[in-house]
């Protein structure tokens, strides 16, 4: 994870007044679909299953199921529920393979298998691997888990204490448990694995703890580590060799992963891989982002600080870096680049491009060539003022010097805030409309950098960043985006940041959840909200859809507020405590009027 450790009161959040009534939707009834778009690697299995975090290797979060349509979605009702027995942030999503649903909870990372073919959805099994309690105190931004991946009769997921595990889906037996992270250094693991060609690909969290980020592949059968690549440091460590051909000439010098840092500081430079992964089978490339550089105080690490806050393409077999690109060189705003990279083919400039679409924390939406790393298009998708645009000749942002924090001076009203124009909440893509459906934040911040010393296993931050609502007063918006033109098509404004992910379906319905506990369905073409249901807790997870044993289409979502936004900077939503000894932020001071902690799966059908 990416921002503040739980025990650290690093932010002094500005207090603002909230409204519990969501603003009205904006619509575009005259919308014309973007034709000629396709998902680069659509799912190869049954359309009624959901076997990997984003549904397919392209991270599209799109389903070919079309029983639920814009005409009948108003008839959705809660079909059944399941309590996970765990509080805190329920990020991630369930999996569905055959007639079984698989869930993974926040710490202690319990996994469940539910029998969908039997009335009442009874447990097939429950697994709770050994998981060190020490990790809870080291984890940044809540003890979340972003889900599991399925392959060859096993589910794979990460434990907060730095282990990756494999569970046999038939018996619930724990097959292997491999230590990947080092808690003594502050490394934890929260991301969802991706299984590629018999390899389980995982990455680390802990960018604010002075760790050195890495990504690694394990053998799916044995759990043995096959390769590991660091993201910062000398070329040999980060697996830069003859195949490395970044699009921009300035990125081609030798050992820049070390030389773009002051001597040795890359060893505590962050660049973790706590976000989402995608894969192009044709190119055999795995795509991942990296987190912020450490510490936040840029005065302690002059230079571009490669390859922190970067998008990286690696050979799936070897981990070798093929290309890399930094949306935010020398990141001094905590604008990680860990957000998902959606792989699609798009018609741009009169020809079909093998594209990668990335909605960065820095507020720019990037349409890139996924084979080369070329930036084709970069446009703001949220209100922002730290940059005036991206130079396509160099790929670098033009920085507004008035919004660049530096040690010894407080810089006010930087937009977006360190939570980003979008954070971990993943977007979805529909080939039926050619649009991307993006949950966003609208927050700004004041930032004051300060000097900090590195002590292993302790926070290494060096900054203070109170947040306030962005322009317009609303704090979140669910938008439809055209990545061929860099334009917003429609948006649904929300009173709080939209911290849960999106789902797009063949029925032209898109789904998303809100921090104040609404699960909503909207018309994918117009943005009209067609249905909503108040679930038991705020939504920070991602909806999925599947076909049940009865042949009906179902939609599932976790309710369980938490994560960075739902725990650290909200008001007191921990109703199970008489008082909370942690210092609480107040960007969302009255969120607790509308929701509280929970841990529930909701499943809906017509």
XYZ file of C-alpha atoms in Angstrom:
606
model
C 0.000 0.000 0.000
C 1.002 3.481 -0.496
C 0.455 6.264 1.970
C 0.400 6.561 5.733
C 1.196 3.760 8.209
C -1.696 3.157 10.597
C 0.145 4.299 13.674
C 1.423 7.486 12.082
C -0.467 10.755 12.314
C 1.357 12.268 9.357
C -1.526 14.229 7.930
C -3.271 17.132 9.563
C -6.453 17.124 7.514
C -8.514 20.239 6.956
C -12.097 20.104 8.216
C -14.914 20.783 5.759
C -18.707 20.525 5.711
C -20.214 17.539 3.905
C -23.551 16.945 2.286
C -24.986 13.451 2.340
C -27.030 14.081 -0.823
C -25.217 13.126 -4.036
C -25.325 15.798 -6.754
C -27.350 14.993 -9.837
C -25.881 13.006 -12.717
C -24.679 14.718 -15.853
C -25.723 12.982 -19.074
C -24.915 12.981 -22.765
C -27.896 11.535 -24.619
C -26.312 12.203 -28.030
C -23.326 9.942 -27.411
C -21.953 8.015 -30.402
C -19.976 4.861 -29.545
C -16.256 4.781 -30.308
C -16.130 2.124 -33.009
C -13.242 -0.197 -33.810
C -12.172 -0.810 -30.206
C -11.373 -4.215 -28.746
C -9.977 -5.772 -25.593
C -6.412 -6.871 -26.321
C -6.661 -10.168 -24.403
C -10.322 -10.974 -23.746
C -11.092 -13.845 -21.411
C -10.703 -17.265 -23.005
C -12.918 -19.152 -20.549
C -16.670 -19.108 -19.978
C -18.123 -15.574 -19.920
C -20.081 -16.449 -16.785
C -16.942 -16.951 -14.679
C -14.591 -14.423 -13.046
C -11.246 -16.246 -12.613
C -8.775 -13.395 -12.142
C -8.814 -9.993 -10.435
C -9.950 -7.900 -13.430
C -11.769 -10.706 -15.231
C -9.159 -10.937 -18.002
C -5.455 -10.311 -18.642
C -6.199 -6.910 -20.176
C -7.615 -5.580 -16.882
C -10.818 -4.559 -18.689
C -13.322 -5.505 -15.952
C -15.811 -6.108 -18.771
C -18.370 -8.902 -18.948
C -20.113 -10.339 -22.017
C -23.132 -11.158 -19.852
C -26.156 -9.196 -21.014
C -29.216 -10.431 -19.125
C -29.120 -7.284 -16.996
C -29.855 -4.324 -19.280
C -30.656 -0.645 -19.052
C -34.334 -1.588 -19.397
C -34.534 -4.098 -16.537
C -31.723 -3.153 -14.127
C -34.294 -1.301 -12.025
C -35.585 -4.744 -11.020
C -32.330 -5.848 -9.342
C -32.752 -7.103 -5.798
C -30.476 -8.567 -3.146
C -30.404 -12.314 -3.812
C -28.176 -13.336 -0.879
C -25.415 -12.069 1.409
C -22.425 -13.445 3.277
C -20.578 -12.001 6.277
C -16.807 -12.298 6.048
C -16.435 -11.989 9.818
C -13.727 -9.360 9.369
C -13.878 -5.572 9.601
C -11.638 -2.993 7.883
C -11.231 -2.243 4.206
C -12.678 -4.800 1.793
C -10.828 -3.834 -1.375
C -10.539 -6.351 -4.181
C -13.255 -8.642 -5.522
C -14.494 -12.238 -5.292
C -13.698 -14.882 -7.917
C -16.187 -17.281 -9.493
C -15.053 -20.517 -11.154
C -17.605 -23.197 -11.998
C -20.197 -23.235 -9.226
C -17.866 -21.919 -6.533
C -17.166 -18.384 -5.319
C -13.839 -17.575 -3.618
C -13.377 -14.674 -1.198
C -10.314 -13.242 0.558
C -10.711 -10.906 3.536
C -8.538 -8.092 4.870
C -6.067 -9.186 7.571
C -5.971 -11.940 8.771
C -6.561 -12.841 5.098
C -9.075 -15.618 5.539
C -10.160 -17.312 2.290
C -13.577 -18.866 1.779
C -15.080 -21.130 -0.867
C -18.873 -20.846 -1.191
C -21.028 -23.477 -2.899
C -23.221 -21.573 -5.367
C -25.098 -24.719 -6.431
C -26.643 -25.325 -3.003
C -29.363 -23.208 -1.427
C -27.898 -20.942 1.220
C -24.434 -20.926 -0.427
C -22.807 -23.025 2.338
C -19.063 -23.076 2.911
C -17.043 -25.674 1.059
C -14.014 -24.696 3.108
C -12.353 -21.893 5.055
C -8.590 -21.309 5.234
C -6.768 -19.003 7.629
C -2.999 -19.250 7.010
C -0.525 -18.221 9.664
C -0.094 -14.467 9.325
C 2.120 -12.401 11.653
C 0.244 -9.861 13.793
C 3.290 -7.594 13.521
C 2.261 -6.762 9.967
C -0.815 -4.864 11.151
C 1.321 -2.170 12.768
C 3.535 -1.838 9.722
C 0.852 -1.725 7.048
C 0.152 1.571 5.399
C -3.448 2.692 4.806
C -5.314 -0.181 6.434
C -4.841 -3.951 6.328
C -6.521 -4.485 2.961
C -6.146 -7.318 0.474
C -6.926 -6.789 -3.225
C -7.920 -10.345 -3.955
C -6.888 -13.711 -5.322
C -6.226 -15.262 -8.736
C -7.297 -18.714 -9.940
C -5.406 -21.162 -12.162
C -5.219 -24.948 -12.577
C -7.316 -25.892 -9.572
C -5.673 -23.463 -7.148
C -6.244 -19.977 -5.836
C -3.260 -17.787 -5.059
C -3.185 -14.740 -2.838
C -0.876 -12.658 -0.668
C -0.751 -12.363 3.106
C -0.182 -9.014 4.768
C 2.983 -10.334 6.460
C 4.762 -10.835 3.121
C 3.890 -14.414 2.164
C 2.220 -15.751 -0.971
C 0.044 -18.836 -0.592
C -1.622 -21.433 -2.815
C -4.824 -23.241 -1.813
C -6.262 -26.350 -3.474
C -9.804 -25.403 -4.517
C -11.177 -28.948 -4.188
C -10.078 -29.584 -0.614
C -9.147 -26.206 0.862
C -5.707 -27.591 1.658
C -2.876 -25.051 1.904
C -0.437 -26.320 -0.752
C 2.454 -23.944 -0.203
C 3.366 -20.738 1.596
C 6.382 -18.777 0.377
C 7.964 -15.820 2.149
C 8.449 -12.971 -0.307
C 8.612 -9.828 1.833
C 10.720 -8.855 4.849
C 8.669 -7.433 7.727
C 11.811 -6.249 9.505
C 12.307 -3.768 6.656
C 8.645 -2.728 6.604
C 7.652 -4.834 3.580
C 4.043 -6.005 3.490
C 1.903 -7.383 0.645
C -1.607 -6.272 -0.323
C -1.806 -6.611 -4.109
C -3.683 -9.245 -6.115
C -1.436 -11.748 -7.941
C -1.661 -12.543 -11.642
C -0.976 -16.053 -12.943
C 0.832 -16.111 -16.301
C 2.144 -19.268 -17.983
C 2.400 -21.201 -14.729
C 3.961 -18.289 -12.841
C 2.351 -16.397 -9.956
C 3.453 -12.778 -10.266
C 3.436 -10.700 -7.084
C 4.833 -7.435 -5.716
C 5.545 -5.641 -2.462
C 4.008 -2.809 -0.437
C 5.682 -0.400 1.969
C 6.805 2.589 -0.111
C 6.585 4.880 2.937
C 8.823 2.596 5.009
C 12.040 3.107 3.080
C 11.818 -0.276 1.377
C 13.169 -1.103 -2.066
C 10.342 -2.182 -4.350
C 10.360 -5.400 -6.352
C 8.223 -7.675 -8.498
C 8.703 -11.450 -8.601
C 7.404 -14.667 -10.156
C 6.845 -17.959 -8.335
C 6.259 -21.415 -9.772
C 2.531 -22.101 -9.415
C 3.088 -25.773 -8.616
C 5.829 -25.533 -5.999
C 5.865 -21.913 -4.798
C 9.565 -21.656 -5.643
C 10.751 -18.213 -6.705
C 11.662 -18.160 -10.409
C 12.747 -14.549 -10.849
C 12.785 -11.279 -8.920
C 13.383 -7.812 -10.313
C 13.904 -4.661 -8.293
C 12.503 -1.436 -9.726
C 15.324 0.861 -8.596
C 19.067 0.344 -8.493
C 21.733 -0.832 -10.955
C 20.725 -2.351 -14.296
C 21.558 -5.897 -13.228
C 19.229 -5.651 -10.226
C 16.300 -4.208 -12.152
C 16.833 -6.604 -15.066
C 17.817 -4.068 -17.695
C 19.694 -5.646 -20.590
C 19.861 -5.623 -24.379
C 16.086 -5.843 -24.742
C 15.500 -2.598 -22.849
C 14.329 -0.031 -25.393
C 12.385 2.836 -23.841
C 10.673 5.095 -26.355
C 12.262 8.309 -25.040
C 15.994 8.762 -25.638
C 16.526 10.446 -22.264
C 15.636 7.134 -20.599
C 18.321 5.043 -22.316
C 21.456 5.765 -20.286
C 23.079 2.906 -18.358
C 22.333 2.343 -14.669
C 19.874 5.223 -14.499
C 17.931 3.333 -11.835
C 20.879 4.156 -9.556
C 22.456 7.254 -11.133
C 19.217 9.260 -11.068
C 19.390 9.100 -7.250
C 21.948 10.620 -4.866
C 24.580 8.025 -3.999
C 23.016 4.932 -2.471
C 19.640 6.484 -1.654
C 17.882 4.160 -4.127
C 18.306 1.442 -1.520
C 15.518 3.099 0.485
C 13.718 4.597 -2.510
C 10.292 2.940 -2.471
C 8.970 2.088 -5.974
C 6.871 -0.808 -4.685
C 4.314 -2.805 -6.700
C 1.117 -2.744 -4.639
C -1.324 -2.099 -7.486
C -2.750 -4.028 -10.410
C -1.074 -6.172 -13.088
C -2.000 -6.848 -16.715
C -0.550 -9.091 -19.430
C -0.392 -9.178 -23.231
C 0.007 -12.818 -24.400
C 0.968 -11.762 -27.926
C 3.857 -9.584 -26.720
C 4.469 -11.785 -23.635
C 4.724 -8.636 -21.540
C 3.534 -8.082 -17.985
C 2.680 -4.456 -17.174
C 2.904 -2.983 -13.688
C 3.258 0.374 -12.015
C 5.533 1.434 -9.190
C 4.856 3.560 -6.141
C 6.193 6.921 -5.029
C 9.885 7.471 -4.328
C 10.979 7.692 -0.713
C 10.962 9.927 1.128
C 8.266 12.368 0.008
C 10.746 15.198 0.601
C 12.303 15.659 -2.836
C 15.189 17.707 -1.449
C 16.681 14.472 -0.097
C 16.687 12.763 -3.512
C 17.363 15.206 -6.391
C 17.056 13.650 -9.844
C 14.389 11.737 -11.774
C 14.509 8.861 -9.252
C 13.969 6.116 -11.832
C 12.032 3.849 -11.819
C 9.756 5.086 -9.057
C 6.291 6.402 -10.028
C 6.686 4.521 -13.306
C 4.899 2.177 -15.706
C 7.061 -0.832 -16.581
C 6.722 -3.587 -19.197
C 8.582 -6.834 -18.405
C 9.113 -10.156 -20.141
C 6.810 -12.603 -18.365
C 9.298 -15.477 -18.583
C 12.372 -13.704 -17.219
C 11.260 -10.438 -15.615
C 13.530 -8.547 -18.009
C 12.567 -4.891 -18.405
C 11.531 -4.169 -21.999
C 10.432 -0.559 -21.612
C 9.658 1.883 -18.814
C 8.067 5.309 -18.559
C 7.716 7.800 -15.710
C 4.488 9.809 -15.744
C 5.888 11.886 -12.870
C 9.709 12.113 -12.831
C 11.067 13.185 -9.436
C 7.662 12.787 -7.842
C 7.297 15.259 -4.949
C 3.478 14.966 -4.638
C 3.175 11.222 -3.775
C 1.717 10.513 -7.236
C 2.402 6.779 -7.474
C 1.896 5.124 -10.881
C 0.550 1.831 -9.507
C -2.898 2.234 -11.067
C -4.054 -0.392 -13.557
C -2.885 -0.490 -17.169
C -5.819 -1.447 -19.409
C -4.767 -3.141 -22.660
C -6.976 -2.323 -25.627
C -6.741 -1.800 -29.379
C -7.966 1.680 -30.299
C -8.453 3.628 -33.551
C -6.264 6.731 -33.215
C -5.158 9.060 -35.978
C -6.632 6.893 -38.702
C -4.938 3.648 -37.654
C -5.381 0.907 -35.082
C -2.996 1.199 -32.164
C -1.980 -1.468 -29.636
C -2.758 0.748 -26.684
C -2.292 0.815 -22.944
C -4.621 3.202 -21.102
C -3.558 4.396 -17.668
C -5.358 6.849 -15.378
C -2.512 8.148 -13.254
C -2.606 9.499 -9.745
C -1.113 12.705 -11.149
C -4.437 13.530 -12.869
C -3.452 12.742 -16.473
C -5.031 9.937 -18.493
C -2.353 8.360 -20.688
C -3.052 6.545 -23.938
C 0.212 4.757 -24.783
C 1.630 2.262 -27.246
C 1.921 -0.908 -25.164
C 4.682 -2.357 -27.370
C 7.010 0.654 -27.160
C 5.967 2.912 -24.260
C 5.237 5.889 -26.518
C 2.747 8.376 -25.082
C 0.143 8.921 -27.788
C -2.173 11.116 -25.757
C -2.136 12.615 -22.248
C -5.013 14.746 -20.998
C -6.297 15.714 -17.517
C -9.261 13.622 -16.396
C -9.816 15.481 -13.096
C -9.353 19.086 -11.952
C -5.595 19.664 -11.610
C -3.086 22.520 -11.436
C 0.365 21.070 -10.659
C 1.110 20.753 -14.393
C 0.046 22.571 -17.549
C 0.319 19.540 -19.820
C 2.502 16.715 -21.131
C 5.089 17.216 -23.894
C 4.519 14.268 -26.244
C 8.015 14.674 -27.690
C 9.587 13.856 -24.325
C 6.705 12.360 -22.342
C 7.469 14.759 -19.504
C 4.934 16.960 -17.711
C 5.300 20.741 -17.733
C 5.393 21.600 -14.028
C 3.722 24.632 -12.522
C 6.527 25.928 -10.245
C 3.975 27.458 -7.861
C 2.690 23.961 -7.067
C 6.009 22.182 -6.562
C 6.608 21.457 -2.845
C 10.067 21.911 -1.419
C 11.610 21.739 2.003
C 10.994 24.759 4.210
C 7.947 26.138 2.403
C 4.285 25.204 2.592
C 2.677 25.111 -0.848
C -1.089 25.550 -0.865
C -3.947 24.240 -3.016
C -2.169 21.590 -5.088
C -4.612 19.606 -7.220
C -5.006 16.680 -7.195
C -3.998 15.765 -3.657
C -1.668 12.904 -2.804
C -4.707 10.586 -3.016
C -4.528 11.240 -6.732
C -7.103 11.895 -9.404
C -7.625 8.168 -9.029
C -6.103 5.803 -6.518
C -6.320 1.997 -6.268
C -9.963 1.922 -7.447
C -9.755 0.318 -10.915
C -11.477 1.567 -14.056
C -13.414 -0.607 -16.521
C -13.602 -0.655 -20.335
C -16.486 -1.572 -22.626
C -15.800 -2.568 -26.259
C -19.530 -2.017 -26.864
C -19.200 1.737 -26.249
C -15.435 2.139 -26.631
C -15.374 4.061 -23.345
C -13.520 3.730 -20.051
C -15.481 4.023 -16.809
C -13.365 5.656 -14.158
C -13.938 6.206 -10.415
C -12.180 9.446 -9.469
C -11.292 11.744 -6.570
C -11.590 15.524 -6.461
C -9.331 16.636 -3.623
C -6.562 19.215 -3.330
C -3.859 19.592 -0.687
C -1.388 21.838 1.042
C 2.060 20.267 1.171
C 5.007 20.973 3.426
C 8.164 18.888 3.024
C 10.516 18.238 5.929
C 13.754 16.359 6.446
C 13.497 12.803 7.715
C 16.040 10.155 8.690
C 15.908 6.534 7.569
C 15.558 3.858 10.259
C 14.826 0.314 9.015
C 11.243 -0.775 9.616
C 9.965 2.709 10.508
C 8.110 5.345 8.442
C 10.291 7.263 5.987
C 8.014 10.036 4.756
C 9.168 13.625 5.289
C 5.986 15.504 4.497
C 2.694 16.852 5.769
C -0.278 17.179 3.400
C -3.694 18.322 4.676
C -6.457 17.889 2.081
C -9.515 19.920 1.082
C -12.306 19.480 -1.471
C -11.375 20.261 -5.067
C -13.035 22.760 -7.409
C -16.817 22.527 -7.419
C -17.151 21.205 -3.879
C -17.882 17.590 -4.819
C -15.167 15.123 -3.798
C -15.638 12.329 -6.295
C -17.009 11.575 -9.725
C -17.646 8.431 -11.745
C -16.839 9.343 -15.345
C -16.938 7.912 -18.857
C -13.736 8.639 -20.825
C -12.829 8.473 -24.513
C -9.150 7.475 -24.658
C -8.948 8.157 -28.412
C -9.608 11.883 -27.904
C -8.811 12.473 -24.230
C -12.313 13.741 -23.442
C -14.815 13.095 -20.679
C -18.157 11.981 -22.112
C -20.232 12.134 -18.942
C -19.824 12.193 -15.185
C -21.799 11.371 -12.040
C -20.700 13.659 -9.221
C -20.547 12.227 -5.702
C -20.174 13.904 -2.288
C -17.223 11.636 -1.415
C -14.305 10.220 -3.407
C -15.379 7.202 -5.473
C -13.027 4.672 -3.875
C -14.493 1.461 -5.323
C -13.839 0.097 -8.813
C -16.007 -0.087 -11.926
C -17.648 -2.909 -13.875
C -18.874 -2.684 -17.486
C -21.281 -5.170 -19.054
C -22.647 -6.123 -22.468
C -26.065 -4.968 -21.285
C -24.770 -1.351 -21.438
C -24.916 -1.138 -17.642
C -21.947 -0.025 -15.538
C -21.723 -0.582 -11.788
C -19.805 1.146 -8.990
C -20.021 1.702 -5.229
C -19.561 4.728 -2.986
C -17.916 5.454 0.350
C -21.263 6.264 1.925
C -22.567 2.803 1.077
C -24.502 3.046 -2.199
C -24.132 0.429 -4.914
C -25.209 1.986 -8.208
C -25.974 1.025 -11.799
C -25.778 3.572 -14.611
C -26.434 3.688 -18.331
C -23.040 3.187 -19.980
C -23.922 5.557 -22.822
C -25.565 8.448 -20.979
C -24.491 8.278 -17.330
C -28.075 8.157 -16.098
C -28.266 6.412 -12.712
C -30.813 3.631 -13.213
C -30.722 1.823 -9.861
C -29.097 2.012 -6.444
C -29.094 -0.031 -3.251
C -27.803 0.938 0.196
C -25.411 -1.791 1.315
C -24.253 -2.294 4.897
C -20.991 -0.343 4.775
C -19.036 1.946 2.482
C -17.754 0.366 -0.741
C -14.015 0.312 -1.486
C -14.098 -2.938 -3.483
C -14.839 -3.823 -7.081
C -18.012 -5.359 -8.524
C -17.990 -8.595 -10.537
C -20.708 -10.393 -12.467
C -21.205 -14.092 -13.125
C -23.691 -16.739 -14.236
C -25.159 -18.793 -11.411
C -25.987 -22.501 -11.545
C -29.584 -21.463 -12.341
C -28.437 -19.688 -15.522
C -29.185 -16.208 -14.164
C -26.770 -13.282 -14.178
C -25.615 -12.118 -10.747
C -23.624 -9.061 -9.630
C -21.498 -9.199 -6.464
C -19.828 -6.468 -4.405
C -18.039 -6.233 -1.059
C -19.345 -3.770 1.534
C -16.666 -2.853 4.057
C -15.287 0.651 4.348
C -11.578 1.094 4.916
C -8.394 1.497 2.954
C -6.521 4.766 2.815
C -9.582 6.898 2.183
C -12.105 5.032 4.300
C -9.942 4.588 7.408
C -7.221 7.167 7.762
C -8.732 10.440 6.640
C -12.431 9.866 7.279
C -14.194 10.657 10.518
C -14.669 7.934 13.127
C -16.348 5.016 11.334
C -15.132 2.442 13.883
C -18.418 1.951 15.706
C -17.083 -1.012 17.707
C -14.773 1.204 19.809
C -15.837 3.620 22.558
C -13.183 5.944 21.246
C -10.337 5.669 18.785
C -6.875 6.507 20.126
C -5.484 7.208 16.660
C -5.466 10.791 15.505
C -8.181 10.969 12.874
C -8.297 13.147 9.829
C -11.356 15.117 8.867
C -11.431 15.500 5.105
C -14.687 13.531 5.321
C -15.795 14.506 8.825
C -19.413 13.348 8.637
C -18.945 10.133 6.677
C -19.705 8.205 9.870
C -23.278 9.563 9.704
C -23.804 7.464 6.589
C -21.758 4.322 7.174
C -19.536 2.394 9.574
C -17.108 -0.510 9.424
C -18.394 -3.763 8.021
C -17.489 -6.933 6.176
C -20.225 -8.257 3.929
C -20.669 -9.686 0.446
C -23.843 -8.591 -1.336
C -25.105 -10.504 -4.392
C -27.851 -9.150 -6.665
C -30.000 -10.586 -9.451
C -33.150 -9.771 -11.386
